[in-house]
Coordinates of C-alpha atoms in Angstrom, one line a residue:
Chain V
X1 CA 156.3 126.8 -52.3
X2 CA 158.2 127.4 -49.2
X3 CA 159.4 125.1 -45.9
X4 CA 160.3 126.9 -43.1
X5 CA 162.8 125.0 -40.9
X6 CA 161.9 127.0 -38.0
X7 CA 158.2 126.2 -38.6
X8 CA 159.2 121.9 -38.5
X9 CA 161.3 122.7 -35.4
X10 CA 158.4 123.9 -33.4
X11 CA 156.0 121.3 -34.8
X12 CA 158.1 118.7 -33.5
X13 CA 158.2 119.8 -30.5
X14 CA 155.5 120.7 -29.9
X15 CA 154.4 116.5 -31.2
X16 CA 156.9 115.9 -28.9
X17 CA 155.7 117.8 -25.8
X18 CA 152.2 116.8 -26.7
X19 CA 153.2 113.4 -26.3
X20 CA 154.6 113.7 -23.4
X21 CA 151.8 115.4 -21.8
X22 CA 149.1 113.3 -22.6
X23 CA 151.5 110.2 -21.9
X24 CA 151.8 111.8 -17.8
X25 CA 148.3 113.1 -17.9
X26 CA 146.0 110.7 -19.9
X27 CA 147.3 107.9 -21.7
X28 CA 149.2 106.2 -18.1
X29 CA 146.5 107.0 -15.7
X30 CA 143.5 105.5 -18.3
X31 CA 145.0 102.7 -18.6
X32 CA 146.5 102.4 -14.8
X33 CA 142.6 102.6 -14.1
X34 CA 141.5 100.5 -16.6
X35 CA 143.8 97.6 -15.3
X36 CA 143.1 98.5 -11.8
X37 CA 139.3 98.1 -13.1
X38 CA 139.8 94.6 -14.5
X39 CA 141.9 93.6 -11.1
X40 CA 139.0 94.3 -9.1
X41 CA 136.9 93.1 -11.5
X42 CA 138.6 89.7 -11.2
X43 CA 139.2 89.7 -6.9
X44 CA 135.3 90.0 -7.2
X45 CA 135.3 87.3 -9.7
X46 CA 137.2 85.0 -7.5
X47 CA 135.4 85.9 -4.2
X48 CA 132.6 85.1 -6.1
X49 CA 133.7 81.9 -7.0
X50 CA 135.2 81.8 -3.4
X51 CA 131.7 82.2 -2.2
X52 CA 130.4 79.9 -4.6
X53 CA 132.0 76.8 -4.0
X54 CA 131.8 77.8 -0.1
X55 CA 128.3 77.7 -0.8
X56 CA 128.6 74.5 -2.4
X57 CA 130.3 72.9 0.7
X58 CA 128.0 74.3 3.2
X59 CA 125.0 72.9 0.9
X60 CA 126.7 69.2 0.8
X61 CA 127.6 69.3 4.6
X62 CA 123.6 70.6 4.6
X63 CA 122.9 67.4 2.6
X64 CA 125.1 65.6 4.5
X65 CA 123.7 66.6 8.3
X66 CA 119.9 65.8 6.6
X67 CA 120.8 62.3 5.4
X68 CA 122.3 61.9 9.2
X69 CA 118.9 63.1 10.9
X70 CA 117.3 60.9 8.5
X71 CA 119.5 58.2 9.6
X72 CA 118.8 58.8 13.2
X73 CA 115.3 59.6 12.7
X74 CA 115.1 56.1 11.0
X75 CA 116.9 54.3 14.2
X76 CA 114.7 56.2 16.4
X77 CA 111.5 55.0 14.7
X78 CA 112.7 51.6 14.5
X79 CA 113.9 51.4 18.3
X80 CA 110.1 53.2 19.2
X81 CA 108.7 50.2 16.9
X82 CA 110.5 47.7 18.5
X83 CA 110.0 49.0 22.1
X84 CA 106.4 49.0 21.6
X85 CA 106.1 45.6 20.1
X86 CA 108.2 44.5 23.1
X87 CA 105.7 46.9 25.2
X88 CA 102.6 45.0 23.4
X89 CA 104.3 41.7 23.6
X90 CA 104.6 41.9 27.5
X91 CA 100.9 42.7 28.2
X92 CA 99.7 40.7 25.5
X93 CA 101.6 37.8 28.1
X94 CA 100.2 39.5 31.2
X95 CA 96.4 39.8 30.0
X96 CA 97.0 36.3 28.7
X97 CA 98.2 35.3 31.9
X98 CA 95.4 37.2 33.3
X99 CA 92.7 35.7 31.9
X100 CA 94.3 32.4 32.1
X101 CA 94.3 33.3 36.0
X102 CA 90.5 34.4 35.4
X103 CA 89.7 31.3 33.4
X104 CA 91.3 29.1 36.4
X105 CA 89.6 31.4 39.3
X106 CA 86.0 30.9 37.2
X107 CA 86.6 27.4 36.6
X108 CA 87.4 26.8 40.2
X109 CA 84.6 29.0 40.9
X110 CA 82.7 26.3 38.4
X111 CA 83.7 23.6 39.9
X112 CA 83.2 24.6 43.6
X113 CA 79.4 25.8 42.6
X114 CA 79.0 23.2 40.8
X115 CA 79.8 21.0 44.2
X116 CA 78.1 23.0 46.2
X117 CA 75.4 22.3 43.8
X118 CA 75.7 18.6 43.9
X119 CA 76.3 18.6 47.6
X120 CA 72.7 20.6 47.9
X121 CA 70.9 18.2 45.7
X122 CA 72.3 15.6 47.6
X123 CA 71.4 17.4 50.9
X124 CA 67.9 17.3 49.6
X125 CA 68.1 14.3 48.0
X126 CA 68.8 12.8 51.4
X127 CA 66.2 15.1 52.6
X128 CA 63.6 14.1 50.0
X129 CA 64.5 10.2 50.5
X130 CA 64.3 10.6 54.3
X131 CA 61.1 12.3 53.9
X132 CA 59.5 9.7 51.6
X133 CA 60.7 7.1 53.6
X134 CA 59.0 8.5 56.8
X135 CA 55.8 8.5 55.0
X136 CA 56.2 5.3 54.0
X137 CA 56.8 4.3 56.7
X138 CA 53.7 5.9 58.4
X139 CA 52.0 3.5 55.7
X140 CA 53.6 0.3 56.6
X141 CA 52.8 -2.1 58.8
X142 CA 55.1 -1.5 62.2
X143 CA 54.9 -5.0 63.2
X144 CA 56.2 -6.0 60.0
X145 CA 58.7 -3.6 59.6
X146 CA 60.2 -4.4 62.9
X147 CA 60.4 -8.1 62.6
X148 CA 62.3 -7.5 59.1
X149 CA 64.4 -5.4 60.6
X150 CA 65.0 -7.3 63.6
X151 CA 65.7 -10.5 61.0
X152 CA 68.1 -8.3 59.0
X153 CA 70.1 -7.3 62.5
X154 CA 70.6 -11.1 63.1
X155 CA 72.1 -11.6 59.8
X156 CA 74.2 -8.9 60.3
X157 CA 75.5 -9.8 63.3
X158 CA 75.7 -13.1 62.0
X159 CA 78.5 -11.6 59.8
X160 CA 80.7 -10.3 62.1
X161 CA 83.8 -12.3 62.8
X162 CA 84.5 -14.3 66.1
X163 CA 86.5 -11.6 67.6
X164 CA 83.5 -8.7 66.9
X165 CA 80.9 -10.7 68.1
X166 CA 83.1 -11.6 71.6
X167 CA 83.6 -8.0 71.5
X168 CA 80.4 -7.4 71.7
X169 CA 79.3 -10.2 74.3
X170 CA 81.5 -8.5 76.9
X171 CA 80.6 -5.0 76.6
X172 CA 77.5 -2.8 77.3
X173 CA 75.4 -2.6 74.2
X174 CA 73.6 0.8 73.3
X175 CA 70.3 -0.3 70.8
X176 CA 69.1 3.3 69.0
X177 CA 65.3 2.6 67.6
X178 CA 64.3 4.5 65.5
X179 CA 60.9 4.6 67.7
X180 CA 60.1 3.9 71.1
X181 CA 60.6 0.5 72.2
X182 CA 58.2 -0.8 74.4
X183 CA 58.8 -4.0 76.7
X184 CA 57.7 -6.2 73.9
X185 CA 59.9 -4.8 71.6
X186 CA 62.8 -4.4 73.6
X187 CA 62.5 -8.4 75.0
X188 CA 62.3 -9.4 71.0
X189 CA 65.6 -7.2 70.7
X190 CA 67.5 -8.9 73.6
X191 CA 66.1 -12.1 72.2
X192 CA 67.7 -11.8 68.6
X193 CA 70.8 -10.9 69.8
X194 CA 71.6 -13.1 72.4
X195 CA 70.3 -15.7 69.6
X196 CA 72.9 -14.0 67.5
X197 CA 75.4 -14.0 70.6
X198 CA 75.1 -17.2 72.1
X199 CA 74.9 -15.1 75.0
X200 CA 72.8 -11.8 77.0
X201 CA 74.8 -9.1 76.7
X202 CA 74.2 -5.5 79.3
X203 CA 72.3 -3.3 76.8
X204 CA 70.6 -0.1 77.1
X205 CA 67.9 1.6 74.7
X206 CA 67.8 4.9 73.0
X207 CA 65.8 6.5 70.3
X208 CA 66.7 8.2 67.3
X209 CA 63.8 9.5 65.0
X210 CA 66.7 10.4 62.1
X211 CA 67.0 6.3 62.2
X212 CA 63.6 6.5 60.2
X213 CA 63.2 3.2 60.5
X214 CA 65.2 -0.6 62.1
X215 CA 67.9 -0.1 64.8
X216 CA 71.5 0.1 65.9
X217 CA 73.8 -1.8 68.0
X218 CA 76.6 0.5 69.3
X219 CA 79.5 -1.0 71.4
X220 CA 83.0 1.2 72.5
X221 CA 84.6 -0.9 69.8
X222 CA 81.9 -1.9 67.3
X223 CA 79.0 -0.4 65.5
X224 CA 76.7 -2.1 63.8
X225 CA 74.2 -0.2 61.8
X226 CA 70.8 -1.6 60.6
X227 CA 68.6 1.5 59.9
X228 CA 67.3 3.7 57.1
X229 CA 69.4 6.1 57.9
X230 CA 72.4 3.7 57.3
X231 CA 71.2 2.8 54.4
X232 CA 70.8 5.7 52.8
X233 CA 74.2 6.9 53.9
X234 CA 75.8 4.2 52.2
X235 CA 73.5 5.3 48.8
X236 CA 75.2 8.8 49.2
X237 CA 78.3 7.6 49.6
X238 CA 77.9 5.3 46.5
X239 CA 76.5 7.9 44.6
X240 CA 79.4 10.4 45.5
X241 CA 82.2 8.0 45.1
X242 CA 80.6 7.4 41.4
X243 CA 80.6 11.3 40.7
X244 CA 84.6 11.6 42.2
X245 CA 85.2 8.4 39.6
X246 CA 83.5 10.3 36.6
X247 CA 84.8 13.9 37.4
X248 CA 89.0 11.9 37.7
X249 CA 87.8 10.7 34.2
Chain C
X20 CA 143.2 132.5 -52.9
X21 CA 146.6 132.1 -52.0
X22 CA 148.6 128.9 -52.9
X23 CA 148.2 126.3 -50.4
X24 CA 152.4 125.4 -50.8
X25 CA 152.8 129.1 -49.4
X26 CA 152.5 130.0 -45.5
X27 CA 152.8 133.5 -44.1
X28 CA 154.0 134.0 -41.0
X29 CA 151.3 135.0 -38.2
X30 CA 153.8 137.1 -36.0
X31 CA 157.7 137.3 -35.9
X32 CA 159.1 136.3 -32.6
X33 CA 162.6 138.3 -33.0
X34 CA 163.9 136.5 -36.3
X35 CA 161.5 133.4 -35.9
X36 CA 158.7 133.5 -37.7
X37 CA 155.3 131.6 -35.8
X38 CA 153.3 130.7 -38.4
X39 CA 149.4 130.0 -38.0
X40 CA 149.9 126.4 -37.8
X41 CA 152.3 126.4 -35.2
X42 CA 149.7 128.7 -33.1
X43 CA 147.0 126.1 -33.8
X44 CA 148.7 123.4 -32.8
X45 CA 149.4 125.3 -29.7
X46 CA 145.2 125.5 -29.3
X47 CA 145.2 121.8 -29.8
X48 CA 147.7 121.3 -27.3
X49 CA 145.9 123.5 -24.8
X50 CA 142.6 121.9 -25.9
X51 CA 144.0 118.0 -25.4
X52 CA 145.8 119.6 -21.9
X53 CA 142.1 120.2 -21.0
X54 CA 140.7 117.3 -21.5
X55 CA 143.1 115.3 -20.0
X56 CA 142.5 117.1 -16.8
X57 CA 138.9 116.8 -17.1
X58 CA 140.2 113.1 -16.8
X59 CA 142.6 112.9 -14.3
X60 CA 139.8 112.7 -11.3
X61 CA 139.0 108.7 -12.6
X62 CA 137.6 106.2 -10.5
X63 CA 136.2 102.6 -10.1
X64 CA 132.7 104.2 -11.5
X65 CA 133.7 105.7 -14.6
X66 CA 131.7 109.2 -15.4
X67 CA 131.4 109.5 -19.5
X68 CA 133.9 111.6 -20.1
X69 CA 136.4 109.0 -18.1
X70 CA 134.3 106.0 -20.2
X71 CA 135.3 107.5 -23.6
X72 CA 138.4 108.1 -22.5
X73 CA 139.0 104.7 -21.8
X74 CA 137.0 103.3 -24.9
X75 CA 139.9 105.8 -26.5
X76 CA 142.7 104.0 -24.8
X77 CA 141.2 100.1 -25.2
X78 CA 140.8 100.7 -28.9
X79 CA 143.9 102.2 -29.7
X80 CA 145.5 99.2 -27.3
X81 CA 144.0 96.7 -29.2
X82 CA 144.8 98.4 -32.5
X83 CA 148.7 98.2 -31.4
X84 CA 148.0 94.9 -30.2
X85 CA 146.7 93.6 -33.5
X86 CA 149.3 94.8 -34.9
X87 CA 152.4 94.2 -32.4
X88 CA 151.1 90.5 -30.9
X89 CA 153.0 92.7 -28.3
X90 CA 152.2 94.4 -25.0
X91 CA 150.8 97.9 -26.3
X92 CA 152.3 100.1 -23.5
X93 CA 155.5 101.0 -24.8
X94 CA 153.8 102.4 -27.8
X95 CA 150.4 103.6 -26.4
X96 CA 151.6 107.1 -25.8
X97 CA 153.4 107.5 -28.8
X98 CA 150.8 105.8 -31.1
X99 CA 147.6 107.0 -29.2
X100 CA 149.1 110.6 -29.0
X101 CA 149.8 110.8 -33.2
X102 CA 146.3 109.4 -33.6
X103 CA 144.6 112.0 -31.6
X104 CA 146.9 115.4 -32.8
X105 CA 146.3 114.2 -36.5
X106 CA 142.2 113.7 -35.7
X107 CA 141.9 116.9 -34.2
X108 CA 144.2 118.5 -36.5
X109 CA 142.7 117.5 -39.8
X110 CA 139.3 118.6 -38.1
X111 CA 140.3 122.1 -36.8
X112 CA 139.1 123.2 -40.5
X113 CA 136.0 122.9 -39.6
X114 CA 136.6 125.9 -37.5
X115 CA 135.7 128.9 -39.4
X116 CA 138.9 130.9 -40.6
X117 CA 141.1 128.0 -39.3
X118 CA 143.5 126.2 -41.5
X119 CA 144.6 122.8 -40.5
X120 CA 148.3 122.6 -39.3
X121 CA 148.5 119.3 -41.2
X122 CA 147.4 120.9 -44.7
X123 CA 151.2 122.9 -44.4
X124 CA 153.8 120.9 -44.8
X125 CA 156.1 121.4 -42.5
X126 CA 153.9 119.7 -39.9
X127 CA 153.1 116.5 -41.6
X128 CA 156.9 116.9 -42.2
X129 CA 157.5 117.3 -38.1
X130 CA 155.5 114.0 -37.5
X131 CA 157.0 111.9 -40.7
X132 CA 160.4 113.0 -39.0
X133 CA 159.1 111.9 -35.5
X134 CA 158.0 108.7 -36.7
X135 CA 161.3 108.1 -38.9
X136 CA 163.3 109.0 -35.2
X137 CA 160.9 106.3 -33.4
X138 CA 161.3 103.4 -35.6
X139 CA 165.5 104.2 -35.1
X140 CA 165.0 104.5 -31.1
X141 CA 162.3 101.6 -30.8
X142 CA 164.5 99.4 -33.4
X143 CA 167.4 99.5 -31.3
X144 CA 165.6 99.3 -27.9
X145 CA 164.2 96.1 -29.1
X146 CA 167.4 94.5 -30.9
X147 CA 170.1 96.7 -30.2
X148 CA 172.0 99.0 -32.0
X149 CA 173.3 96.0 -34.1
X150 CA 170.3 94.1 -34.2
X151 CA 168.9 97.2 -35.9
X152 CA 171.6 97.5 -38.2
X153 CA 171.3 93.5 -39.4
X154 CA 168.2 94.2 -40.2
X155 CA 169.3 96.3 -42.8
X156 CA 171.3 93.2 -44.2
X157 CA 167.9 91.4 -44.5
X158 CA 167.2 89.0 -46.3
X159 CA 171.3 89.6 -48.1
X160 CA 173.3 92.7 -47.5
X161 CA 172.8 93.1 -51.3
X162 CA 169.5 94.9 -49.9
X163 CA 170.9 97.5 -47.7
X164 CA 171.1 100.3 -50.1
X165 CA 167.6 99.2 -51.0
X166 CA 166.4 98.8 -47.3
X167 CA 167.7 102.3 -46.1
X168 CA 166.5 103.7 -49.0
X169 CA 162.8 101.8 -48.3
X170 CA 163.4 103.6 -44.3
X171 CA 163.7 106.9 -46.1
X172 CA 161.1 106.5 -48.8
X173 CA 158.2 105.1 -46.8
X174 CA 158.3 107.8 -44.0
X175 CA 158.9 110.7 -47.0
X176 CA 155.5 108.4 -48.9
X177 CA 153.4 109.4 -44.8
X178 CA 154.2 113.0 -45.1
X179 CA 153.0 113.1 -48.8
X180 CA 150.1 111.1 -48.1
X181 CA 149.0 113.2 -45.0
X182 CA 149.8 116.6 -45.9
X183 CA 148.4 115.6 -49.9
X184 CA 144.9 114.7 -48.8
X185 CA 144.6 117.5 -45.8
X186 CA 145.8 120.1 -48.5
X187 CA 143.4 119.3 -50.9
X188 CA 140.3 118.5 -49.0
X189 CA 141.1 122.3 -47.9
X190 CA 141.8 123.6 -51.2
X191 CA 138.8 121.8 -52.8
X192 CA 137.0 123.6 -50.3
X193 CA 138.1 127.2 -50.5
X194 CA 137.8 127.0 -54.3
X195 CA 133.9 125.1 -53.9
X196 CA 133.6 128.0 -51.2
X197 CA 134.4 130.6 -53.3
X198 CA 132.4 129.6 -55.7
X199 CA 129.4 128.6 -53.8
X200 CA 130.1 129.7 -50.2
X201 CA 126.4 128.8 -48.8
X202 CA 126.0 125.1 -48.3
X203 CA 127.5 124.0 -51.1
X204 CA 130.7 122.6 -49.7
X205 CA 129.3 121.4 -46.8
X206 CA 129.2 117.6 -48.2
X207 CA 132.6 118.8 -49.3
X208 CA 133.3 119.3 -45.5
X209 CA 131.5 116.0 -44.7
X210 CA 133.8 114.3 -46.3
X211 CA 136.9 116.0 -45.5
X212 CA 135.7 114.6 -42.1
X213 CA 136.2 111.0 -42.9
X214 CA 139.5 112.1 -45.0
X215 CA 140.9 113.5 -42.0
X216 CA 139.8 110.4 -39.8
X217 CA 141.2 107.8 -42.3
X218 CA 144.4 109.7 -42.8
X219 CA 145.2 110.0 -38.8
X220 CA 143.9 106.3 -38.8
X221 CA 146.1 105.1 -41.8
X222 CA 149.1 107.4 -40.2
X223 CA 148.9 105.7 -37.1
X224 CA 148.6 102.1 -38.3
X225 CA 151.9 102.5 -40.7
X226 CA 154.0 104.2 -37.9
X227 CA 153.2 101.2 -35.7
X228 CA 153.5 98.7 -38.7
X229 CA 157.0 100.6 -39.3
X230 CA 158.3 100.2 -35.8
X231 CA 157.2 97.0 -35.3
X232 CA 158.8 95.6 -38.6
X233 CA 162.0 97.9 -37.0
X234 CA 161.7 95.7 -33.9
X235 CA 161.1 92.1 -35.5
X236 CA 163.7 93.1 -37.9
X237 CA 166.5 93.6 -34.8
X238 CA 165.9 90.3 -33.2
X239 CA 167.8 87.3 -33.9
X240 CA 166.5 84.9 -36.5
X241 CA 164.5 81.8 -34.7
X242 CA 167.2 78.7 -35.3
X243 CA 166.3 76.4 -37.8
X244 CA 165.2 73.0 -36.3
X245 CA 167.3 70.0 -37.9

């Protein structure tokens, strides 16, 4: 068994050396790196979770910014909406007004044909009436006729007041016949009326086939009609004061 | 076969002898100079030499940290550096015609005193010089023959241990070899493998156990709540 002392010297040194080699060269850098490692390890970590919860802001103000256009999107649709209705509202009143302008126009339209439609049928109405009174009074006696008529003028006359009839006695009578008066005719005329009178007025005679039939005294201030015609101008006028009463009703 | 208690010197260097294990622990030291420079280029990307490098430095970190409950830099060097030599060390046998350093004892005897010195210098950087005395006193100063006596026996117990299961595994060997040299000892040499692992292993562990109960020892005792 031996121990050299010389032999322990050098293999504590060279421990010692050893360590302090691999402490300069190895042990220091390894684990300067290794920490280094885990330092940029955790930067990247946090960016990361910089990045992250950037992210996460960006995607709420995202959320945000849609819920806004949906917001506005919504106002914009309902202010569209309510402009239209208002649009549709306003010519739903003008073509009501419109038509109520076309029901007026065509009911004025009604009305005035309508009129011009009565007026016609009374046109030939009178026409018609004249007409069949001219052919009957082709077919009635002339004599007859006359003498009626000439009875009816007296009666008339026989209504006038006091102050018409004086009227009449001092001015220049025109007699319309509704056929030529002959001498015979014309002294019966002058007879009846100065009868009617009490006195022979000026008169002067005229003839008016649209009389049909009797005659006519006409003075400046009085007019006394006896004839057809008058008569059936007083129908019409009966007739169209009964359609005015009906149509105010 | 020559007695495994007897060394002859390789060369005389004027009146110092250089024995073999003091030129093979040069080779380690040349070897471990190597590798460290094959790791001093590191970066962010780590190549595999630099990545078991690092596994090398987070295990024995987290080794002293188990251990410690401390930081594990003051100690990595010192720690990781015994680990490594003993490894290598008890390994070199595999090396044809090489005999460990750590199956002689003066270099188990080298690191037991190393270790002995460390638990003095890391005991008194950790407590002070009287802090590391106290803890002699501990728990009653009728245990500081006792204690100093424990310092002495417990770091003389590593260098048995070490240089006891590195000398045999080698003389097992040689006398297996000589025997049978073809094939025959090479479970022999398996296992002297895993011997020479556990022992740089358990070596490590009780220097940092040792220092750290050096350390704990030199602080003052936590006040007692009333």
């Amino acid at each position: 068994m031996s121990f050299d002392l010389w032999t322990l010297g050098f293999q504590a040194v060279n421990v010692l050396v050893l360590i302090w080699l691999l402490q300069r060269f190895f042990w220091t850098p390894v684990a300067a790196m290794i920490v280094a490692r885990q330092e940029s390890a955790q930067k990247m970590l946090d960016s990361a979770a910089a990045e992250r919860a950037k992210a996460k802001a960006e995607s709420a103000e995202i959320t945000a910014t849609r819920a806004g256009i949906q917001d506005e999107r919504r106002a914009i649709l309902d202010a569209a909406r309510a402009e239209a209705e208002a649009a549709r509202d306003l010519l739903l009143q003008d073509a009501r007004a419109a038509a109520q302008v076309l029901q007026d126009t065509a009911k004025a339209a009604r009305v005035r044909a309508a009129e011009t439609l009565k007026q016609t049928a009374i046109a030939e109405a009178q026409g018609l009436a004249v007409t069949i009174a001219g052919r009957l009074m082709a077919r009635l006696d002339g004599a007859g006729t006359d003498a009626a008529f000439l009875g009816w003028l007296a009666e008339g006359l026989a209504t006038l007041s006091d102050m018409d009839r004086k009227a009449l006695a001092g001015a220049t009578i025109t007699v319309v016949c509704a056929k030529e008066a002959d001498n015979d005719a014309q002294a019966r005329i002058t007879e009846t009326i100065a009868g009617a009178l009490g006195t022979t007025p000026d008169l002067t005679f005229r003839t008016d086939p649209d009389l049909i039939a009797g005659l006519e005294l006409h003075a400046p201030h009085v007019t006394l009609r006896n004839s057809w015609r008058a008569d059936l101008d007083r129908i019409a006028a009966a007739l169209a004061d009964k359609d005015a009463e009906s149509d105010a009703a | 076969m020559d007695s495994p208690l007897l060394s002859e010197p390789l060369f005389l260097l004027g009146p110092v002898p250089i024995m073999v294990s003091v030129v093979v622990t040069w080779a380690i030291m040349v070897a471990l100079g190597l590798v460290a420079l094959l790791t001093c280029r590191l970066t962010q990307v780590p190549s595999r030499v630099q990545a078991a490098a690092e596994l090398l430095v987070i295990t024995v970190d987290s080794q002293i940290r188990d251990v410690t409950g401390a930081a594990p830099a003051p100690y990595r060097a010192f720690i990781g550096t015994l680990f490594v030599f003993i490894l290598i060390a008890n390994w070199s046998s595999l090396i044809p015609g090489i005999d460990p350093p750590t199956a002689t004892m003066e270099t188990p005897a080298a690191l037991a005193l190393i270790v002995f010195l460390s638990i003095i210098f890391f005991g008194i950087q950790g407590g002070g010089l009287g802090g590391f005395l106290r803890g002699f006193a501990r728990p009653n100063p009728v245990m500081i023959p006792l204690n100093m006596l424990e310092s002495l026996t417990r770091t003389f117990s590593m260098f048995v241990r070490l240089f006891g299961n590195v000398m045999s595994g080698v003389f097992v060997i040689a006398i297996v070899g000589s025997l049978a040299a073809l094939l025959v000892p090479i479970p022999l040499m398996a296992l002297d493998l895993l011997t020479g692992a556990v022992q740089a292993y358990i070596f490590a562990i009780l220097s940092i156990v040792f220092i750290t109960s050096a350390v704990e020892k030199g602080k003052p005792p936590p006040e007692k709540e009333s």
